[in-house]
Short mmCIF file of C-alpha atoms and ligand atoms in Angstrom, two decimals:
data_model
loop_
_atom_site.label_atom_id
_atom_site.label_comp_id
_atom_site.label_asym_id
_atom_site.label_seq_id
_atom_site.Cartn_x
_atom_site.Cartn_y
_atom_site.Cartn_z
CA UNK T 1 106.66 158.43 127.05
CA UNK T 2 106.40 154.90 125.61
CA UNK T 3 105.31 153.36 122.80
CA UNK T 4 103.80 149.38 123.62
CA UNK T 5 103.00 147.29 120.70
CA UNK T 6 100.24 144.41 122.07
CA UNK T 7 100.06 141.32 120.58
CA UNK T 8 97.02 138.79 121.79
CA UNK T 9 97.32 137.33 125.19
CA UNK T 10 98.24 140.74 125.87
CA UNK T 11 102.07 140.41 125.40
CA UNK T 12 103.44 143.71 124.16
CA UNK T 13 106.63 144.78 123.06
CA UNK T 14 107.71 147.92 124.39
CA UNK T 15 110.01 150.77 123.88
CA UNK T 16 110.75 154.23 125.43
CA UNK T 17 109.97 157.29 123.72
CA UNK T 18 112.13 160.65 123.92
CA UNK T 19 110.28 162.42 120.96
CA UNK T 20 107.44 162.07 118.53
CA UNK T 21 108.71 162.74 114.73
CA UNK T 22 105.22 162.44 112.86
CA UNK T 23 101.76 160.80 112.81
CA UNK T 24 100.06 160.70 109.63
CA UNK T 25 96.93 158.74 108.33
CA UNK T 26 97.56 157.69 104.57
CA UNK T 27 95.05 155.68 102.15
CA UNK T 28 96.04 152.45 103.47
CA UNK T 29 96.94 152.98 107.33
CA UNK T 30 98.43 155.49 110.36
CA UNK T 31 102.14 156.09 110.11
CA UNK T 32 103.97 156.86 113.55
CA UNK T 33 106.95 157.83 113.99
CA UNK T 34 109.23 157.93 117.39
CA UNK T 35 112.78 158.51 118.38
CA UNK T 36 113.36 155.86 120.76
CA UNK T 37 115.61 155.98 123.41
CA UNK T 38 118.06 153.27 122.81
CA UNK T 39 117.03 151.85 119.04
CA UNK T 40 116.95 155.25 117.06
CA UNK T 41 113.62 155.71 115.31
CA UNK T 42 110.53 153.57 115.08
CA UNK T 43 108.70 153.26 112.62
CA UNK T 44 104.73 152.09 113.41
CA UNK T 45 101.79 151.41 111.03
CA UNK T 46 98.73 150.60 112.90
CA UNK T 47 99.70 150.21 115.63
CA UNK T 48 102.43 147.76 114.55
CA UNK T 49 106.54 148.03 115.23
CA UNK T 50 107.70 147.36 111.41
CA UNK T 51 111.31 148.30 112.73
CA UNK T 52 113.69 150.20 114.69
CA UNK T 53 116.38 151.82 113.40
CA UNK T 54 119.43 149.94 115.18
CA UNK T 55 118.07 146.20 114.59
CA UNK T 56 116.24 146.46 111.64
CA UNK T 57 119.16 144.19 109.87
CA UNK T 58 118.03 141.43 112.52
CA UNK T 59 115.02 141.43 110.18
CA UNK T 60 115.97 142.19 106.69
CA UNK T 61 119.01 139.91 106.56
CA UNK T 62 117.33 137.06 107.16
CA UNK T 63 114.52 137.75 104.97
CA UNK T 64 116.89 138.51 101.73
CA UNK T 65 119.99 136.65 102.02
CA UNK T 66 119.25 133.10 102.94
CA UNK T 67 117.13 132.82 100.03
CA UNK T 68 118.95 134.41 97.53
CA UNK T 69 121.88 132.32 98.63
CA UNK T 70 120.24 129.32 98.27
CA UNK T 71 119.27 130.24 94.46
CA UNK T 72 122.51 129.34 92.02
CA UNK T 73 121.91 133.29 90.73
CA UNK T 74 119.31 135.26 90.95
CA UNK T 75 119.10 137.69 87.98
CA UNK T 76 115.27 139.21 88.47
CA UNK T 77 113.59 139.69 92.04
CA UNK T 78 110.19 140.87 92.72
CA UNK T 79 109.99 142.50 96.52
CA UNK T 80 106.17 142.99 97.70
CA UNK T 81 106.23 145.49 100.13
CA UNK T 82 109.14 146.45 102.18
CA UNK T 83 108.52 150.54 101.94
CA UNK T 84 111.08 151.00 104.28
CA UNK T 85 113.46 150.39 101.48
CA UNK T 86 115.57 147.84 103.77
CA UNK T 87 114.68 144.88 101.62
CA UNK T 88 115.64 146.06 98.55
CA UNK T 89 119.08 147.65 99.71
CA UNK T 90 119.48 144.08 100.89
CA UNK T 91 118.69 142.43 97.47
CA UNK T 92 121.00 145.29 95.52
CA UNK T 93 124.35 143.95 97.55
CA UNK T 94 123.85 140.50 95.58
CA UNK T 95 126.24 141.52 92.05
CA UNK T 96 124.40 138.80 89.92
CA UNK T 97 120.75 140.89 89.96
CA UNK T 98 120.05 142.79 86.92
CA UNK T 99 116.86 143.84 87.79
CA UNK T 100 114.89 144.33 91.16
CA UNK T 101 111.32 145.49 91.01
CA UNK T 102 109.35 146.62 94.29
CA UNK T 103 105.36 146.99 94.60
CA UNK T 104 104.58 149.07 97.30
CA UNK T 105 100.80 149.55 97.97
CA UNK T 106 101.40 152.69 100.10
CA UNK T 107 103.35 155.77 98.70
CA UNK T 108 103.36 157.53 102.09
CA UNK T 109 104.77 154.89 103.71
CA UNK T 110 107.82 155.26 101.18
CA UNK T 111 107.87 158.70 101.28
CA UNK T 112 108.01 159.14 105.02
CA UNK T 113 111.05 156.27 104.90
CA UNK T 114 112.88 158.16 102.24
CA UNK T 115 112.71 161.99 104.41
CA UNK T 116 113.27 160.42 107.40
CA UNK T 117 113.85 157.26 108.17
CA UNK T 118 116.70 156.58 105.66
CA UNK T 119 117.63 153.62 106.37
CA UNK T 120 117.63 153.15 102.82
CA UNK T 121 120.84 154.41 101.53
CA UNK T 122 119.38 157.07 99.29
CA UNK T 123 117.65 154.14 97.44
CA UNK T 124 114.10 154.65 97.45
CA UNK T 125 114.92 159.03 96.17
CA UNK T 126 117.06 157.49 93.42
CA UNK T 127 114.02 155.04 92.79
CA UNK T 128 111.62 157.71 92.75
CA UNK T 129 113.72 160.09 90.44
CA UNK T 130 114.15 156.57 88.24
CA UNK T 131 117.87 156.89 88.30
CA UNK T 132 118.80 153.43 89.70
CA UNK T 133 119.82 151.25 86.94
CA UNK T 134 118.98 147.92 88.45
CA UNK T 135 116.02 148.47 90.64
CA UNK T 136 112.12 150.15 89.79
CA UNK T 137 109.49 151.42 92.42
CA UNK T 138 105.90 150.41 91.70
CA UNK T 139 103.29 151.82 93.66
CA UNK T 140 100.21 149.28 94.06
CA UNK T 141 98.85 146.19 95.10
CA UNK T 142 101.19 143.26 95.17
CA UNK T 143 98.17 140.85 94.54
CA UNK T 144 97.05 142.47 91.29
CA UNK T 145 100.87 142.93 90.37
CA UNK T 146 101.10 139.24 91.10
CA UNK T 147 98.49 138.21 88.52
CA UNK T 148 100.20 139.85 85.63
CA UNK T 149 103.39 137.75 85.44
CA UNK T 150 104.44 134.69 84.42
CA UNK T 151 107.99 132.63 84.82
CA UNK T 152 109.85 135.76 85.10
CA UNK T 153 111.44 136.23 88.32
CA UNK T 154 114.20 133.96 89.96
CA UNK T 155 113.06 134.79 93.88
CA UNK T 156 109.99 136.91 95.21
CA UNK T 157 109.86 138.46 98.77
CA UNK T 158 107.01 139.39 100.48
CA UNK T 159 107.83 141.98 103.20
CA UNK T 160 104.79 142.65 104.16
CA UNK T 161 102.72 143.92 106.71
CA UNK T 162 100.57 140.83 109.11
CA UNK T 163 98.02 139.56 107.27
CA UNK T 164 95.04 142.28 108.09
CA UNK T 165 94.11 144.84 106.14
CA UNK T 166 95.68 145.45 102.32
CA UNK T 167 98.14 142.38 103.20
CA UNK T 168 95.68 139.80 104.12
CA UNK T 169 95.64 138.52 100.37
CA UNK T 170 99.41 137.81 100.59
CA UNK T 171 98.33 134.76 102.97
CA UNK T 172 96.24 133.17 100.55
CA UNK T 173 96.57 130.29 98.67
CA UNK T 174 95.13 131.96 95.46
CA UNK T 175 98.53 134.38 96.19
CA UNK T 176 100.90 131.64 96.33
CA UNK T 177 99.88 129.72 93.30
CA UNK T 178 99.86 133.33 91.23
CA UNK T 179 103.69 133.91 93.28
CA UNK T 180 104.37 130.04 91.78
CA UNK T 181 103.47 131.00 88.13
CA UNK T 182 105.40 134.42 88.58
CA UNK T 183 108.64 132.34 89.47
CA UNK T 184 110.93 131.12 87.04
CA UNK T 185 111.02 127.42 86.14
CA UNK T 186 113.65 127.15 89.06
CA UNK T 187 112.62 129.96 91.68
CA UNK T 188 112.41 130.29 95.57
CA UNK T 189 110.10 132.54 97.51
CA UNK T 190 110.10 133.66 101.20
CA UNK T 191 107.19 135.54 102.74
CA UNK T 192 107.54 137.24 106.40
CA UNK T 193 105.18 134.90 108.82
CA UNK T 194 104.75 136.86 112.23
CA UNK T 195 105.80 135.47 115.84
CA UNK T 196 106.13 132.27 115.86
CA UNK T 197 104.12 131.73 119.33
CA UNK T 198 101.76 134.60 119.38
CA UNK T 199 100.49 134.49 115.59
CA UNK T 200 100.89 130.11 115.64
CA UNK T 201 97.31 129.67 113.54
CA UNK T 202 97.76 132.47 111.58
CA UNK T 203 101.18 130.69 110.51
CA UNK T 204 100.18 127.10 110.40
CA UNK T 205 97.20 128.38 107.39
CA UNK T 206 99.96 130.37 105.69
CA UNK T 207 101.92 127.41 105.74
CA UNK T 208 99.34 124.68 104.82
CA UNK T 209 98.57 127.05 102.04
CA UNK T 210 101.84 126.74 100.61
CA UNK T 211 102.16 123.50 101.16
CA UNK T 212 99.08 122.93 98.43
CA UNK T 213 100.73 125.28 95.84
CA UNK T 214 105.10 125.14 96.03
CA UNK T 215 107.44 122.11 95.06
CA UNK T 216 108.51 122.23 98.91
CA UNK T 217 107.74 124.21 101.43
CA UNK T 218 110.25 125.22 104.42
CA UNK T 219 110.15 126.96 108.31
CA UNK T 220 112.46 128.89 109.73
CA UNK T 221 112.44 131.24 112.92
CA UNK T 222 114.88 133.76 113.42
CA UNK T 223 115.12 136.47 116.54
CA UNK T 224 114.68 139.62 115.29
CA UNK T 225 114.67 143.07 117.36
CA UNK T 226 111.54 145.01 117.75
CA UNK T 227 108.79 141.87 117.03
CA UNK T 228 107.96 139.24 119.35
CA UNK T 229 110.05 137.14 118.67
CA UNK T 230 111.16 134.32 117.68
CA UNK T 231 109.83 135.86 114.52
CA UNK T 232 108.72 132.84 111.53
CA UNK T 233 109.75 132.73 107.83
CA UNK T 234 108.09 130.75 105.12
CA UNK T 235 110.21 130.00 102.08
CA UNK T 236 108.57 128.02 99.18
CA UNK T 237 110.78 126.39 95.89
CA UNK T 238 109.58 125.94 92.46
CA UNK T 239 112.00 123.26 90.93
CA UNK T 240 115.15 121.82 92.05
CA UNK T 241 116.33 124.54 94.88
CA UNK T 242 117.61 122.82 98.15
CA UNK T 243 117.23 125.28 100.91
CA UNK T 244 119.29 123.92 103.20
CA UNK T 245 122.10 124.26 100.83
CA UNK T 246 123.37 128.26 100.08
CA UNK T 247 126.89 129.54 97.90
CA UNK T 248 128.86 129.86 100.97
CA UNK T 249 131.70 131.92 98.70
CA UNK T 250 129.11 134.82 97.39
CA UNK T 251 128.11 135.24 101.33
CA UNK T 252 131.80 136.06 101.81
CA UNK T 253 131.39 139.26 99.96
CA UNK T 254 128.25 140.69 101.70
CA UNK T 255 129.76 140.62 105.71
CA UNK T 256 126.61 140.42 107.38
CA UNK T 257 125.68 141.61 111.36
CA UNK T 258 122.97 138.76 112.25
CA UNK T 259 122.26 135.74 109.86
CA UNK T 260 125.03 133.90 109.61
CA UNK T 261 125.83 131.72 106.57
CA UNK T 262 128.18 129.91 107.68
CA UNK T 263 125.79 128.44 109.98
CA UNK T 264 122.59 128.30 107.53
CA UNK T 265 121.85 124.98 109.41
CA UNK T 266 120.93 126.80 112.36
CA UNK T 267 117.98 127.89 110.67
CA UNK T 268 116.41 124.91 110.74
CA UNK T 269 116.55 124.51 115.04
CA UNK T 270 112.95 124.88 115.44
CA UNK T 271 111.63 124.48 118.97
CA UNK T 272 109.50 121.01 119.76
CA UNK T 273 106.58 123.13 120.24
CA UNK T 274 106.48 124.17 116.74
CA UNK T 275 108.05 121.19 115.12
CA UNK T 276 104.71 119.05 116.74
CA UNK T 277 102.54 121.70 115.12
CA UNK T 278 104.06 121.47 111.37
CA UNK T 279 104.37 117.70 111.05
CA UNK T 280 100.51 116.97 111.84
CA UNK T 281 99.78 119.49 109.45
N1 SAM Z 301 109.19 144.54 108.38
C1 SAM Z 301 107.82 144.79 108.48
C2 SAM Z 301 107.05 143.87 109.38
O1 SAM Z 301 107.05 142.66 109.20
O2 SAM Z 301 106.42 144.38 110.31
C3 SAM Z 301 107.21 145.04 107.16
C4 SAM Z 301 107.77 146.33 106.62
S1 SAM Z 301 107.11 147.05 105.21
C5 SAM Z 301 107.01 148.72 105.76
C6 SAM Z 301 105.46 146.50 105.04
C7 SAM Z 301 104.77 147.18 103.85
O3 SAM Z 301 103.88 146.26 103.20
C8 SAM Z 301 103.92 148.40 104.24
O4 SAM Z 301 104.56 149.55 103.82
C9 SAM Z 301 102.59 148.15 103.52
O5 SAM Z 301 102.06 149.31 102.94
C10 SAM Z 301 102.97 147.09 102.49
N2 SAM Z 301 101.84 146.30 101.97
C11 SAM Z 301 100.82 145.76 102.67
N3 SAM Z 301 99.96 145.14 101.84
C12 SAM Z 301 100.46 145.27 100.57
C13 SAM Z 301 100.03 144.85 99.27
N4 SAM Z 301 98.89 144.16 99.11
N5 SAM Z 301 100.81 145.16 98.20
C14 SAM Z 301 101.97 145.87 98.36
N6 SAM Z 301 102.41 146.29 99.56
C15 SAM Z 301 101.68 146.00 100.65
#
């Protein structure tokens, strides 16, 4: 058995099945299940790969760490999304957060991570029981949570599905100025973007939309296991946050597997291709 994800231009990403855990339609969207053959389990929703077991740190550590590097301290994070739990485990390893709040639109998702995926550490029971001390589990829509907050959190992370469906809003320039009000007087936020040559216009309005709403707005691409990749970040400061710039001595302490701080420059290779598309933008 196999399980293909296809992307347009009919790429797909494939990988080989040796056993199907669960299929389940919630609210939102289907949840598969597999047990791969060489990546551990998969975990699908609608169709989509959001990650494999052995790789899903090529995604989540570049999503968390570069920008909470970059910020001097982050003390509150909002994460929109990231059911998995992967996200958040990420954000917990940083000692100077006091609080982490996640808003999660889709309890089965979370549910079905927590029994068995766990990838999570044990996080997202703890969360549900409310016994983690620095962390909180919200179930509902990131865009209405959005709305409700003002200059409270030092960096926001969308992890996200593609912008379809419930996550389409989380592309929108009406998001971005809410996420900008949400953010501290100094903040950074980073929102997943999809693959960088198979979703290009789908990134280039995500990108001019940010451009219209954040301080400054940067691009990164990172190859990540599972997606098409190169897969595309979109980080956005409020205030006086240089991105290229991250606390190389807090990075000591978290010994990561795929993003590399003390290479942060690398980030910033981005091919021709893509370079030519951002600057006439
Ligand atoms: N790493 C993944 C990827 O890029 O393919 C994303 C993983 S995470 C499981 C994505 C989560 O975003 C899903 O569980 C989905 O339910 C959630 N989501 C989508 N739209 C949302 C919204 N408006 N508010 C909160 N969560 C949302």
């Amino acid at each position: 058995m196999e399980f293909i994800e296809w992307y347009p231009r009919g790429y797909g990403v494939g990988f080989k099945i040796t056993s199907k855990i669960l299929e389940v339609q919630s609210e939102y969207q289907k949840i598969e299940l597999y047990e791969t053959e060489g990546f551990g389990k998969l975990l699908v929703l609608d169709g989509t790969v959001q990650l494999v077991e052995d790789g899903e740190k090529s995604y989540h550590e570049p999503l968390v760490h570069p920008v909470m590097l970059a910020h001097p301290g982050p003390r509150r994070v909002l994460v929109i999304g990231g059911g998995d739990g992967g996200t958040l485990r990420e954000v917990l390893r940083h000692k100077s957060v006091e609080h982490a709040t996640m808003v999660e639109i889709d309890k089965k998702v979370v549910e079905v991570s927590m029994e068995h995926l766990k990838i999570d550490e044990g996080l997202l029971e703890r969360l549900f029981r409310k016994e983690e001390p620095r962390a909180e589990l919200i179930i509902g829509d990131g865009v209405e949570y959005m709305k409700a907050h003002k200059e409270h959190f030092d960096v926001i992370i969308v992890d996200s599905t593609d912008p379809v469906g419930p996550a389409k809003l989380l592309f929108s320039e009406e998001f971005y100025r809410n996420a900008y009000e949400a953010l501290n007087k100094k903040g950074i936020y980073i929102t997943q973007s999809g693959s960088v040559y198979l979703f290009t216009d789908e990134l280039l309005e995500a990108y001019n939309n940010m451009k219209r709403v954040f301080d400054k707005v940067y691009y990164f691409s990172f190859p990540v296991i599972g997606y098409a990749s190169p897969w595309s970040f979109l980080v956005g400061v409020k205030g006086d946050i240089d991105f290229t710039k991250i606390d190389i001595e807090r990075a000591k302490e978290l010994e990561l597997e795929y993003y590399d701080p003390e290479r942060h420059e690398t980030l910033f290779q981005i091919p021709k291709y893509v370079r030519e598309l951002l600057e006439k933008e």
